[in-house]
N, CA, C and O atoms as CSV, one atom per row, in Angstrom:
chain,resi,resn,atom,element,x,y,z
A,1,SER,N,N,8.995,-22.013,-19.874
A,1,SER,CA,C,7.869,-22.693,-20.488
A,1,SER,C,C,6.760,-21.697,-20.776
A,1,SER,O,O,6.639,-20.678,-20.095
A,2,ALA,N,N,5.974,-21.984,-21.759
A,2,ALA,CA,C,4.907,-21.077,-22.173
A,2,ALA,C,C,3.848,-20.971,-21.092
A,2,ALA,O,O,3.474,-21.967,-20.472
A,3,GLY,N,N,3.374,-19.767,-20.874
A,3,GLY,CA,C,2.314,-19.537,-19.904
A,3,GLY,C,C,2.797,-19.404,-18.471
A,3,GLY,O,O,2.002,-19.128,-17.573
A,4,LYS,N,N,4.097,-19.596,-18.245
A,4,LYS,CA,C,4.618,-19.474,-16.884
A,4,LYS,C,C,4.947,-18.013,-16.614
A,4,LYS,O,O,5.560,-17.342,-17.444
A,5,ARG,N,N,4.537,-17.526,-15.450
A,5,ARG,CA,C,4.805,-16.139,-15.096
A,5,ARG,C,C,6.269,-15.972,-14.720
A,5,ARG,O,O,6.858,-16.869,-14.116
A,6,PRO,N,N,6.867,-14.831,-15.069
A,6,PRO,CA,C,8.253,-14.587,-14.673
A,6,PRO,C,C,8.346,-14.380,-13.163
A,6,PRO,O,O,7.375,-13.989,-12.516
A,7,THR,N,N,9.517,-14.645,-12.620
A,7,THR,CA,C,9.736,-14.423,-11.196
A,7,THR,C,C,9.596,-12.937,-10.921
A,7,THR,O,O,10.220,-12.123,-11.600
A,8,PRO,N,N,8.783,-12.568,-9.931
A,8,PRO,CA,C,8.590,-11.145,-9.655
A,8,PRO,C,C,9.861,-10.506,-9.107
A,8,PRO,O,O,10.628,-11.140,-8.382
A,9,SER,N,N,10.067,-9.262,-9.461
A,9,SER,CA,C,11.203,-8.517,-8.929
A,9,SER,C,C,10.724,-7.688,-7.750
A,9,SER,O,O,9.528,-7.422,-7.627
A,10,PRO,N,N,11.648,-7.272,-6.874
A,10,PRO,CA,C,11.221,-6.469,-5.731
A,10,PRO,C,C,10.726,-5.094,-6.197
A,10,PRO,O,O,11.482,-4.311,-6.772
A,11,VAL,N,N,9.490,-4.828,-5.948
A,11,VAL,CA,C,8.864,-3.579,-6.363
A,11,VAL,C,C,8.038,-3.057,-5.203
A,11,VAL,O,O,7.411,-3.837,-4.486
A,12,VAL,N,N,8.031,-1.754,-5.015
A,12,VAL,CA,C,7.208,-1.132,-3.987
A,12,VAL,C,C,6.095,-0.366,-4.681
A,12,VAL,O,O,6.345,0.506,-5.513
A,13,ILE,N,N,4.873,-0.702,-4.330
A,13,ILE,CA,C,3.715,0.026,-4.834
A,13,ILE,C,C,2.966,0.528,-3.613
A,13,ILE,O,O,2.502,-0.264,-2.794
A,14,GLN,N,N,2.849,1.830,-3.493
A,14,GLN,CA,C,2.140,2.400,-2.359
A,14,GLN,C,C,0.730,2.747,-2.804
A,14,GLN,O,O,0.526,3.554,-3.710
A,15,VAL,N,N,-0.232,2.125,-2.151
A,15,VAL,CA,C,-1.631,2.346,-2.468
A,15,VAL,C,C,-2.338,2.722,-1.177
A,15,VAL,O,O,-2.259,1.999,-0.184
A,16,ILE,N,N,-3.012,3.825,-1.193
A,16,ILE,CA,C,-3.825,4.228,-0.050
A,16,ILE,C,C,-5.267,4.051,-0.482
A,16,ILE,O,O,-5.749,4.731,-1.389
A,17,ALA,N,N,-5.953,3.122,0.185
A,17,ALA,CA,C,-7.322,2.805,-0.199
A,17,ALA,C,C,-8.103,2.343,1.013
A,17,ALA,O,O,-7.536,1.836,1.981
A,18,GLU,N,N,-9.376,2.522,0.949
A,18,GLU,CA,C,-10.269,2.006,1.972
A,18,GLU,C,C,-10.481,0.519,1.726
A,18,GLU,O,O,-10.396,0.076,0.580
A,19,PRO,N,N,-10.757,-0.271,2.770
A,19,PRO,CA,C,-11.043,-1.693,2.552
A,19,PRO,C,C,-12.169,-1.915,1.547
A,19,PRO,O,O,-12.172,-2.915,0.830
A,20,ALA,N,N,-13.114,-0.998,1.493
A,20,ALA,CA,C,-14.242,-1.137,0.570
A,20,ALA,C,C,-13.809,-1.000,-0.883
A,20,ALA,O,O,-14.592,-1.305,-1.782
A,21,SER,N,N,-12.580,-0.547,-1.139
A,21,SER,CA,C,-12.145,-0.340,-2.521
A,21,SER,C,C,-11.846,-1.646,-3.242
A,21,SER,O,O,-11.454,-1.621,-4.409
A,22,GLU,N,N,-12.019,-2.792,-2.579
A,22,GLU,CA,C,-11.849,-4.074,-3.249
A,22,GLU,C,C,-12.995,-4.346,-4.222
A,22,GLU,O,O,-12.910,-5.259,-5.043
A,23,ALA,N,N,-14.046,-3.572,-4.132
A,23,ALA,CA,C,-15.185,-3.743,-5.031
A,23,ALA,C,C,-14.826,-3.196,-6.409
A,23,ALA,O,O,-13.847,-2.467,-6.567
A,24,VAL,N,N,-15.621,-3.552,-7.384
A,24,VAL,CA,C,-15.395,-3.056,-8.740
A,24,VAL,C,C,-15.630,-1.548,-8.745
A,24,VAL,O,O,-16.679,-1.072,-8.311
A,25,ALA,N,N,-14.658,-0.814,-9.234
A,25,ALA,CA,C,-14.742,0.643,-9.274
A,25,ALA,C,C,-13.906,1.134,-10.447
A,25,ALA,O,O,-13.132,0.365,-11.018
A,26,PRO,N,N,-14.049,2.399,-10.813
A,26,PRO,CA,C,-13.242,2.928,-11.909
A,26,PRO,C,C,-11.751,2.877,-11.576
A,26,PRO,O,O,-11.366,2.861,-10.407
A,27,ALA,N,N,-10.930,2.852,-12.606
A,27,ALA,CA,C,-9.480,2.871,-12.419
A,27,ALA,C,C,-9.053,4.228,-11.881
A,27,ALA,O,O,-9.801,5.202,-11.970
A,28,SER,N,N,-7.851,4.290,-11.322
A,28,SER,CA,C,-7.338,5.532,-10.750
A,28,SER,C,C,-6.026,5.912,-11.408
A,28,SER,O,O,-5.249,5.044,-11.805
A,29,MET,N,N,-5.778,7.204,-11.524
A,29,MET,CA,C,-4.530,7.692,-12.090
A,29,MET,C,C,-3.475,7.659,-10.997
A,29,MET,O,O,-3.712,8.126,-9.883
A,30,VAL,N,N,-2.311,7.106,-11.315
A,30,VAL,CA,C,-1.230,6.998,-10.344
A,30,VAL,C,C,-0.009,7.724,-10.892
A,30,VAL,O,O,0.580,7.288,-11.881
A,31,SER,N,N,0.366,8.806,-10.268
A,31,SER,CA,C,1.557,9.581,-10.642
A,31,SER,C,C,1.610,9.911,-12.129
A,31,SER,O,O,2.694,10.093,-12.683
A,32,ALA,N,N,0.491,9.988,-12.758
A,32,ALA,CA,C,0.393,10.302,-14.184
A,32,ALA,C,C,1.173,9.327,-15.061
A,32,ALA,O,O,1.443,9.622,-16.225
A,33,ASP,N,N,1.539,8.158,-14.507
A,33,ASP,CA,C,2.263,7.159,-15.296
A,33,ASP,C,C,1.327,6.161,-15.949
A,33,ASP,O,O,1.728,5.463,-16.881
A,34,GLY,N,N,0.112,6.079,-15.491
A,34,GLY,CA,C,-0.815,5.129,-16.079
A,34,GLY,C,C,-1.924,4.788,-15.109
A,34,GLY,O,O,-2.000,5.325,-14.004
A,35,LEU,N,N,-2.778,3.888,-15.545
A,35,LEU,CA,C,-3.919,3.498,-14.736
A,35,LEU,C,C,-3.686,2.138,-14.107
A,35,LEU,O,O,-3.131,1.237,-14.737
A,36,ILE,N,N,-4.108,1.996,-12.871
A,36,ILE,CA,C,-4.088,0.701,-12.196
A,36,ILE,C,C,-5.536,0.386,-11.857
A,36,ILE,O,O,-6.183,1.118,-11.109
A,37,THR,N,N,-6.028,-0.687,-12.401
A,37,THR,CA,C,-7.420,-1.064,-12.171
A,37,THR,C,C,-7.574,-1.684,-10.789
A,37,THR,O,O,-6.605,-2.198,-10.231
A,38,PRO,N,N,-8.774,-1.643,-10.235
A,38,PRO,CA,C,-9.009,-2.295,-8.940
A,38,PRO,C,C,-8.665,-3.781,-8.986
A,38,PRO,O,O,-8.201,-4.342,-7.993
A,39,GLU,N,N,-8.890,-4.414,-10.126
A,39,GLU,CA,C,-8.577,-5.842,-10.252
A,39,GLU,C,C,-7.072,-6.089,-10.138
A,39,GLU,O,O,-6.649,-7.061,-9.512
A,40,LEU,N,N,-6.260,-5.212,-10.743
A,40,LEU,CA,C,-4.809,-5.364,-10.659
A,40,LEU,C,C,-4.325,-5.114,-9.235
A,40,LEU,O,O,-3.448,-5.824,-8.744
A,41,VAL,N,N,-4.888,-4.111,-8.573
A,41,VAL,CA,C,-4.527,-3.852,-7.176
A,41,VAL,C,C,-4.857,-5.069,-6.322
A,41,VAL,O,O,-4.059,-5.461,-5.470
A,42,ALA,N,N,-6.023,-5.670,-6.539
A,42,ALA,CA,C,-6.410,-6.863,-5.776
A,42,ALA,C,C,-5.454,-8.018,-6.051
A,42,ALA,O,O,-5.098,-8.752,-5.129
A,43,GLU,N,N,-5.030,-8.192,-7.310
A,43,GLU,CA,C,-4.088,-9.265,-7.652
A,43,GLU,C,C,-2.733,-9.029,-6.981
A,43,GLU,O,O,-2.140,-9.960,-6.436
A,44,LEU,N,N,-2.248,-7.799,-7.020
A,44,LEU,CA,C,-0.970,-7.478,-6.390
A,44,LEU,C,C,-1.036,-7.650,-4.875
A,44,LEU,O,O,-0.047,-8.026,-4.246
A,45,ALA,N,N,-2.193,-7.378,-4.294
A,45,ALA,CA,C,-2.351,-7.480,-2.842
A,45,ALA,C,C,-2.210,-8.909,-2.343
A,45,ALA,O,O,-1.865,-9.122,-1.180
A,46,HIS,N,N,-2.473,-9.900,-3.204
A,46,HIS,CA,C,-2.363,-11.300,-2.775
A,46,HIS,C,C,-0.942,-11.665,-2.371
A,46,HIS,O,O,-0.750,-12.474,-1.464
A,47,SER,N,N,0.054,-11.085,-3.025
A,47,SER,CA,C,1.439,-11.417,-2.703
A,47,SER,C,C,2.175,-10.262,-2.030
A,47,SER,O,O,3.381,-10.343,-1.799
A,48,ALA,N,N,1.461,-9.200,-1.720
A,48,ALA,CA,C,2.092,-8.017,-1.142
A,48,ALA,C,C,2.166,-8.108,0.376
A,48,ALA,O,O,1.392,-8.816,1.019
A,49,LYS,N,N,3.110,-7.378,0.918
A,49,LYS,CA,C,3.170,-7.198,2.365
A,49,LYS,C,C,2.292,-5.982,2.652
A,49,LYS,O,O,2.637,-4.858,2.286
A,50,LEU,N,N,1.173,-6.211,3.300
A,50,LEU,CA,C,0.235,-5.129,3.569
A,50,LEU,C,C,0.587,-4.478,4.899
A,50,LEU,O,O,0.684,-5.153,5.924
A,51,VAL,N,N,0.777,-3.173,4.877
A,51,VAL,CA,C,1.124,-2.425,6.077
A,51,VAL,C,C,0.100,-1.309,6.227
A,51,VAL,O,O,0.041,-0.406,5.391
A,52,PRO,N,N,-0.712,-1.361,7.289
A,52,PRO,CA,C,-1.710,-0.305,7.457
A,52,PRO,C,C,-1.053,1.038,7.776
A,52,PRO,O,O,-0.021,1.101,8.444
A,53,LEU,N,N,-1.663,2.085,7.292
A,53,LEU,CA,C,-1.210,3.437,7.568
A,53,LEU,C,C,-1.843,3.880,8.876
A,53,LEU,O,O,-3.068,3.905,8.999
A,54,ILE,N,N,-1.020,4.228,9.849
A,54,ILE,CA,C,-1.522,4.632,11.163
A,54,ILE,C,C,-1.253,6.120,11.343
A,54,ILE,O,O,-0.125,6.584,11.179
A,55,HIS,N,N,-2.297,6.856,11.682
A,55,HIS,CA,C,-2.148,8.285,11.930
A,55,HIS,C,C,-1.218,8.464,13.126
A,55,HIS,O,O,-1.388,7.777,14.133
A,56,PRO,N,N,-0.244,9.362,13.048
A,56,PRO,CA,C,0.705,9.530,14.147
A,56,PRO,C,C,0.039,9.842,15.487
A,56,PRO,O,O,0.558,9.471,16.540
A,57,GLY,N,N,-1.096,10.515,15.452
A,57,GLY,CA,C,-1.799,10.826,16.696
A,57,GLY,C,C,-2.377,9.596,17.370
A,57,GLY,O,O,-2.644,9.616,18.571
A,58,ASP,N,N,-2.575,8.516,16.604
A,58,ASP,CA,C,-3.124,7.279,17.151
A,58,ASP,C,C,-2.038,6.266,17.492
A,58,ASP,O,O,-2.331,5.220,18.071
A,59,ALA,N,N,-0.795,6.563,17.141
A,59,ALA,CA,C,0.303,5.620,17.355
A,59,ALA,C,C,0.878,5.770,18.764
A,59,ALA,O,O,0.851,6.860,19.337
A,60,PRO,N,N,1.395,4.676,19.318
A,60,PRO,CA,C,2.049,4.780,20.627
A,60,PRO,C,C,3.379,5.525,20.480
A,60,PRO,O,O,3.893,5.650,19.369
A,61,PRO,N,N,3.937,6.018,21.583
A,61,PRO,CA,C,5.225,6.711,21.483
A,61,PRO,C,C,6.325,5.757,21.022
A,61,PRO,O,O,6.269,4.553,21.273
A,62,GLU,N,N,7.311,6.311,20.351
A,62,GLU,CA,C,8.430,5.492,19.898
A,62,GLU,C,C,9.250,5.051,21.104
A,62,GLU,O,O,9.381,5.797,22.075
A,63,PRO,N,N,9.807,3.832,21.044
A,63,PRO,CA,C,10.620,3.362,22.164
A,63,PRO,C,C,11.816,4.292,22.389
A,63,PRO,O,O,12.493,4.682,21.438
A,64,GLY,N,N,12.064,4.635,23.629
A,64,GLY,CA,C,13.201,5.486,23.964
A,64,GLY,C,C,12.937,6.968,23.797
A,64,GLY,O,O,13.829,7.780,24.045
A,65,TYR,N,N,11.714,7.351,23.375
A,65,TYR,CA,C,11.407,8.768,23.178
A,65,TYR,C,C,11.279,9.464,24.522
A,65,TYR,O,O,10.577,8.988,25.415
A,66,VAL,N,N,11.955,10.582,24.656
A,66,VAL,CA,C,11.848,11.407,25.862
A,66,VAL,C,C,11.565,12.829,25.394
A,66,VAL,O,O,12.382,13.420,24.689
A,67,PRO,N,N,10.406,13.391,25.780
A,67,PRO,CA,C,10.105,14.755,25.347
A,67,PRO,C,C,11.091,15.746,25.967
A,67,PRO,O,O,11.642,15.505,27.041
A,68,SER,N,N,11.299,16.853,25.277
A,68,SER,CA,C,12.213,17.868,25.804
A,68,SER,C,C,11.609,18.510,27.042
A,68,SER,O,O,10.396,18.458,27.248
A,69,LYS,N,N,12.450,19.111,27.860
A,69,LYS,CA,C,11.974,19.765,29.089
A,69,LYS,C,C,11.089,20.961,28.760
A,69,LYS,O,O,10.259,21.361,29.577
A,70,ALA,N,N,11.258,21.539,27.564
A,70,ALA,CA,C,10.449,22.684,27.157
A,70,ALA,C,C,8.988,22.291,26.969
A,70,ALA,O,O,8.102,23.141,27.053
A,71,LEU,N,N,8.732,21.008,26.715
A,71,LEU,CA,C,7.351,20.573,26.538
A,71,LEU,C,C,6.706,20.444,27.885
A,71,LEU,O,O,5.532,20.087,27.975
């Protein structure tokens, strides 16, 4: 039917941004393939699985990890 959005396909978009980047700001170049506006990022975020990036130094040890005796 007219005006109906197509079913989304599985796509991975990796965006590293501060929470404050939800405000209106200039578009950003992504892999030299084109521009993604803040508005489009906000729209995609509504249906995206958001996974925060955690610095490895702040992360807990992996389950089952045993450091070598040399450490």
